[in-house]
Short mmCIF file of C-alpha atoms in Angstrom, two decimals:
data_model
loop_
_atom_site.label_atom_id
_atom_site.label_comp_id
_atom_site.label_asym_id
_atom_site.label_seq_id
_atom_site.Cartn_x
_atom_site.Cartn_y
_atom_site.Cartn_z
CA MET C 1 -45.73 49.12 -32.84
CA PHE C 2 -45.83 46.67 -29.93
CA THR C 3 -42.77 44.68 -30.97
CA ARG C 4 -40.63 47.36 -31.31
CA ARG C 5 -41.65 49.28 -28.02
CA LEU C 6 -40.48 45.91 -26.41
CA ALA C 7 -37.27 45.86 -28.23
CA PHE C 8 -36.48 49.61 -26.94
CA LEU C 9 -37.30 48.71 -23.76
CA ALA C 10 -35.16 45.59 -23.15
CA SER C 11 -32.44 47.53 -24.98
CA VAL C 12 -32.52 50.09 -22.11
CA LEU C 13 -32.60 47.55 -19.39
CA ILE C 14 -29.68 45.64 -21.22
CA GLY C 15 -27.68 49.31 -21.16
CA LEU C 16 -28.81 49.85 -17.21
CA GLY C 17 -27.75 46.33 -16.47
CA THR C 18 -30.60 45.63 -14.96
CA ALA C 19 -31.89 42.72 -17.82
CA PRO C 20 -33.45 39.81 -16.82
CA ALA C 21 -31.16 36.57 -16.96
CA PHE C 22 -32.90 34.05 -19.55
CA ALA C 23 -30.21 31.94 -18.52
CA GLN C 24 -27.78 30.95 -15.55
CA ASP C 25 -24.32 29.03 -15.54
CA ALA C 26 -25.02 25.78 -14.70
CA ALA C 27 -23.45 25.32 -11.17
CA PRO C 28 -20.60 22.77 -11.19
CA ALA C 29 -21.34 18.95 -10.50
CA PRO C 30 -20.60 17.97 -7.30
CA LYS C 31 -17.64 15.68 -7.05
CA PRO C 32 -18.34 11.67 -6.80
CA THR C 33 -18.10 10.45 -3.30
CA ILE C 34 -16.09 7.13 -2.46
CA ARG C 35 -15.81 5.41 1.04
CA ILE C 36 -13.00 3.81 1.60
CA ALA C 37 -12.23 1.16 4.68
CA ILE C 38 -8.88 1.87 6.64
CA GLU C 39 -7.96 -0.17 9.55
CA GLY C 40 -6.19 2.62 11.44
CA ALA C 41 -3.75 -0.03 13.52
CA TYR C 42 -0.87 -0.86 11.53
CA PRO C 43 1.58 2.04 11.53
CA PRO C 44 3.49 3.55 9.63
CA PHE C 45 0.53 2.42 6.92
CA ASN C 46 -2.09 3.64 9.02
CA PHE C 47 -2.58 4.61 12.09
CA ILE C 48 -4.84 7.01 14.49
CA ASP C 49 -2.40 10.13 15.63
CA ALA C 50 -2.90 11.96 19.35
CA SER C 51 -6.25 14.23 17.18
CA ASN C 52 -7.74 10.58 16.80
CA GLU C 53 -7.31 11.65 13.22
CA LEU C 54 -6.01 8.63 10.69
CA GLN C 55 -2.69 9.18 9.05
CA GLY C 56 0.14 7.38 7.62
CA PHE C 57 1.98 6.29 4.18
CA GLU C 58 -1.65 4.59 3.04
CA VAL C 59 -3.61 7.56 4.11
CA GLU C 60 -1.51 10.20 2.33
CA LEU C 61 -1.35 7.96 -0.81
CA LEU C 62 -5.18 7.65 -0.66
CA LYS C 63 -5.48 11.33 -0.64
CA SER C 64 -3.33 11.71 -4.12
CA LEU C 65 -4.72 8.86 -5.48
CA CYS C 66 -8.65 10.68 -4.91
CA ASP C 67 -7.22 13.88 -6.32
CA ALA C 68 -5.95 11.88 -9.22
CA MET C 69 -9.42 10.98 -9.83
CA ASN C 70 -11.23 13.89 -9.27
CA VAL C 71 -13.22 12.63 -6.62
CA THR C 72 -14.35 12.84 -2.64
CA CYS C 73 -12.99 10.05 -0.45
CA GLU C 74 -14.23 9.78 2.62
CA LEU C 75 -12.23 7.58 5.13
CA VAL C 76 -14.21 4.98 7.31
CA GLN C 77 -12.50 3.33 10.29
CA HIS C 78 -12.83 -0.11 10.31
CA GLU C 79 -11.74 -2.77 12.41
CA TRP C 80 -9.64 -5.58 10.92
CA ASP C 81 -12.25 -8.32 11.11
CA GLY C 82 -14.56 -8.57 8.93
CA ILE C 83 -13.53 -5.75 6.93
CA ILE C 84 -13.83 -7.77 3.73
CA LYS C 85 -17.36 -8.82 4.93
CA GLY C 86 -18.41 -4.80 5.25
CA LEU C 87 -16.99 -4.40 1.57
CA LEU C 88 -19.46 -7.17 0.10
CA LYS C 89 -22.65 -5.68 2.21
CA ARG C 90 -21.45 -2.42 0.40
CA GLU C 91 -20.98 -0.65 3.46
CA TYR C 92 -18.26 1.10 2.06
CA ASP C 93 -16.72 1.37 -1.62
CA ALA C 94 -13.22 0.15 -1.25
CA ILE C 95 -10.74 -1.35 1.30
CA MET C 96 -6.88 0.58 1.32
CA SER C 97 -5.52 -0.70 4.76
CA SER C 98 -2.54 -3.25 3.56
CA LEU C 99 -4.79 -5.90 2.06
CA GLU C 100 -2.06 -8.42 0.60
CA ILE C 101 -3.39 -9.76 -2.92
CA THR C 102 -3.49 -13.39 -2.30
CA ASP C 103 -5.20 -16.31 -4.31
CA ARG C 104 -7.79 -16.80 -1.84
CA ARG C 105 -8.83 -13.59 -1.02
CA GLN C 106 -9.12 -12.97 -4.83
CA LYS C 107 -12.11 -15.62 -5.32
CA ARG C 108 -14.04 -13.19 -3.20
CA ILE C 109 -13.04 -9.89 -4.34
CA ALA C 110 -10.91 -7.84 -6.77
CA PHE C 111 -7.96 -5.69 -6.24
CA SER C 112 -6.52 -2.67 -8.37
CA ASP C 113 -2.61 -3.14 -9.28
CA PRO C 114 -0.34 -3.11 -6.70
CA TYR C 115 0.29 0.05 -5.09
CA TYR C 116 3.33 -1.19 -2.23
CA ARG C 117 5.38 -4.17 -2.45
CA ILE C 118 7.84 -5.52 0.52
CA PRO C 119 10.82 -6.05 -0.88
CA ALA C 120 13.14 -9.81 0.91
CA VAL C 121 16.73 -8.95 2.25
CA PHE C 122 19.60 -11.30 3.87
CA ILE C 123 20.87 -9.49 6.68
CA GLY C 124 23.97 -10.77 8.38
CA SER C 125 26.93 -9.55 10.53
CA LYS C 126 29.23 -6.32 9.77
CA GLU C 127 31.95 -9.00 9.76
CA THR C 128 30.74 -9.88 6.22
CA ALA C 129 30.69 -7.64 3.67
CA PRO C 130 27.79 -7.20 1.31
CA GLY C 131 27.84 -9.30 -2.21
CA ALA C 132 26.52 -11.94 -3.84
CA VAL C 133 23.49 -13.88 -1.51
CA THR C 134 22.94 -16.25 -4.11
CA PRO C 135 22.11 -19.66 -3.87
CA ALA C 136 26.07 -20.69 -4.54
CA ALA C 137 26.99 -18.02 -2.76
CA MET C 138 25.56 -18.74 0.46
CA ALA C 139 26.18 -22.21 0.16
CA GLY C 140 27.51 -23.70 3.34
CA LYS C 141 25.59 -21.03 5.63
CA LYS C 142 23.32 -21.25 8.30
CA ILE C 143 20.20 -19.08 7.25
CA GLY C 144 17.42 -17.93 9.64
CA THR C 145 14.10 -17.06 8.67
CA ILE C 146 10.25 -17.23 10.01
CA GLU C 147 8.66 -20.49 9.98
CA ARG C 148 5.59 -21.24 7.79
CA THR C 149 6.34 -17.78 5.21
CA ASP C 150 6.95 -17.46 1.85
CA HIS C 151 10.25 -16.91 3.09
CA GLU C 152 10.79 -20.43 4.26
CA THR C 153 9.24 -21.84 1.35
CA TYR C 154 11.62 -19.76 -1.29
CA LEU C 155 15.16 -20.87 0.27
CA LYS C 156 14.46 -24.51 0.91
CA THR C 157 13.15 -24.64 -2.70
CA PHE C 158 16.14 -22.61 -4.09
CA TYR C 159 18.68 -23.10 -1.14
CA LYS C 160 19.38 -26.71 -0.74
CA ASP C 161 22.91 -26.06 -0.22
CA SER C 162 22.32 -23.81 2.99
CA GLU C 163 21.09 -25.11 6.11
CA ILE C 164 17.94 -23.16 6.79
CA VAL C 165 16.92 -22.41 10.62
CA LEU C 166 13.64 -21.58 11.23
CA PHE C 167 12.41 -19.51 13.77
CA GLY C 168 8.67 -19.10 15.31
CA LYS C 169 9.46 -15.24 15.28
CA ALA C 170 12.04 -12.61 13.72
CA GLU C 171 13.15 -11.33 17.39
CA GLU C 172 14.60 -14.72 17.77
CA ALA C 173 15.90 -15.00 14.71
CA ASN C 174 17.49 -11.98 14.93
CA LEU C 175 18.78 -13.08 18.11
CA ASP C 176 20.81 -15.60 16.87
CA LEU C 177 22.14 -13.60 14.35
CA LEU C 178 23.37 -11.16 17.26
CA VAL C 179 25.45 -14.28 19.23
CA GLY C 180 26.39 -15.62 15.74
CA ARG C 181 24.32 -18.85 15.88
CA ILE C 182 23.58 -18.19 12.71
CA ASP C 183 24.97 -16.72 9.45
CA ALA C 184 22.06 -14.63 8.14
CA VAL C 185 18.52 -13.68 8.22
CA PHE C 186 16.26 -13.55 5.65
CA ALA C 187 12.76 -11.79 5.92
CA ASP C 188 11.16 -8.73 4.68
CA GLU C 189 13.03 -5.77 4.79
CA LEU C 190 10.22 -3.66 6.34
CA LEU C 191 10.59 -6.24 9.23
CA LEU C 192 14.42 -6.43 9.37
CA SER C 193 14.93 -2.70 8.79
CA LYS C 194 13.57 -1.99 12.14
CA PHE C 195 15.85 -4.57 13.96
CA LEU C 196 18.32 -2.81 12.12
CA LYS C 197 17.92 0.87 13.31
CA SER C 198 17.81 -0.63 16.79
CA ARG C 199 20.79 -0.69 19.68
CA GLU C 200 21.37 -4.68 18.98
CA GLY C 201 21.30 -4.21 15.62
CA THR C 202 24.39 -2.12 14.90
CA CYS C 203 25.72 -5.20 14.89
CA CYS C 204 24.32 -5.93 11.39
CA HIS C 205 23.64 -4.94 8.32
CA ILE C 206 22.21 -5.80 4.71
CA LEU C 207 24.16 -8.32 2.80
CA GLY C 208 21.88 -7.68 -0.01
CA ASP C 209 18.85 -8.05 -1.96
CA ALA C 210 16.44 -11.46 -2.56
CA PRO C 211 18.79 -12.13 -5.84
CA ALA C 212 17.16 -11.68 -9.43
CA GLU C 213 17.58 -15.34 -10.20
CA PRO C 214 16.30 -17.07 -8.82
CA PRO C 215 13.10 -14.44 -8.36
CA TYR C 216 11.22 -13.90 -5.14
CA LYS C 217 7.48 -13.11 -5.25
CA ARG C 218 7.58 -10.19 -3.48
CA GLU C 219 3.96 -9.49 -1.56
CA SER C 220 1.89 -7.51 -3.30
CA TYR C 221 -1.07 -4.87 -1.42
CA GLY C 222 -4.02 -3.68 -3.54
CA ILE C 223 -7.00 -1.97 -2.94
CA GLY C 224 -9.76 -4.39 -2.26
CA LEU C 225 -12.97 -3.76 -4.49
CA ARG C 226 -16.10 -5.54 -4.92
CA LYS C 227 -15.77 -7.67 -8.49
CA GLU C 228 -18.82 -5.93 -10.45
CA ASP C 229 -16.98 -2.24 -9.63
CA ALA C 230 -14.86 -2.92 -12.59
CA SER C 231 -14.98 0.62 -13.42
CA LEU C 232 -13.95 1.82 -10.38
CA ARG C 233 -10.81 -0.42 -10.42
CA GLU C 234 -9.84 0.93 -13.68
CA GLN C 235 -10.13 4.75 -11.82
CA PHE C 236 -7.89 3.48 -9.23
CA ASN C 237 -5.39 1.48 -11.58
CA ARG C 238 -5.14 4.80 -14.13
CA ALA C 239 -4.50 7.04 -10.64
CA ILE C 240 -2.25 4.57 -8.85
CA ALA C 241 0.45 4.87 -12.35
CA GLN C 242 -0.48 8.49 -12.56
CA VAL C 243 1.30 9.24 -8.90
CA LYS C 244 3.62 6.83 -9.67
CA ALA C 245 5.09 8.29 -12.84
CA ASP C 246 4.51 12.14 -11.73
CA GLY C 247 6.64 12.13 -8.80
CA THR C 248 4.02 12.05 -6.06
CA TYR C 249 4.41 8.57 -4.61
CA ASP C 250 8.12 8.59 -3.94
CA ARG C 251 7.71 11.99 -2.46
CA ILE C 252 5.26 10.29 0.11
CA ARG C 253 7.29 7.21 -0.12
CA THR C 254 10.32 8.83 1.52
CA GLU C 255 8.37 10.27 4.31
CA TYR C 256 7.67 7.16 5.69
CA PHE C 257 10.64 4.16 4.11
CA SER C 258 14.05 4.42 3.41
CA PHE C 259 13.69 1.90 1.13
CA ASP C 260 11.59 1.21 -2.43
CA ILE C 261 8.46 -0.47 -2.33
CA LYS C 262 7.08 0.22 -5.62
#
């Protein structure tokens, strides 16, 4: 009798919408948080705006990567000096601040797949039409480049029939090109594009990209991680591949650069 009465009471409560909840929907689990260090002093890749907020290509790309990974990313501004040391001391989980992938750094930390590369180009006077910039095509030409760089090594290795003129700064090479002391400058496109957009740079244009043969090893930049964080590295790699494939990467890139940096 008691059981029947209890069942009847429960049915009445359900009908009235006041039945006690025996189970409650579980709240969605909070997203994992990843802390990423950015310098904030290397425009247009990363910089601090007038509102004291981090902005730039890397900041926007990072937000898209975090969305792809379904995580919450906390940006940590950190000066360049000691930025790798801070990662190893676990002050943050990753570095996304134009950290070039080098053999020396790979001995200390791991890197994601590259998320940008800077192409190298030859620029010359507008009196010279764009065309082949192979070692054979540039034989007998004076080519300026910045000393103690990969560009110097490349030219000295492959352009043996050209005269390689070394400069301490790109500005010095560009000035010699402007006044006709050299025939071309070879350096990274980001650096030279700034000159070509200047008033002085109207003298010149891009003659051609570094040729496919012999290949030029472009500078590559990746997300710095601790070596033991292999799972996080794979997460970033999948996210980088996703934003490149779905068009997000190119949409962000075109806001900052007129040339491809993938």
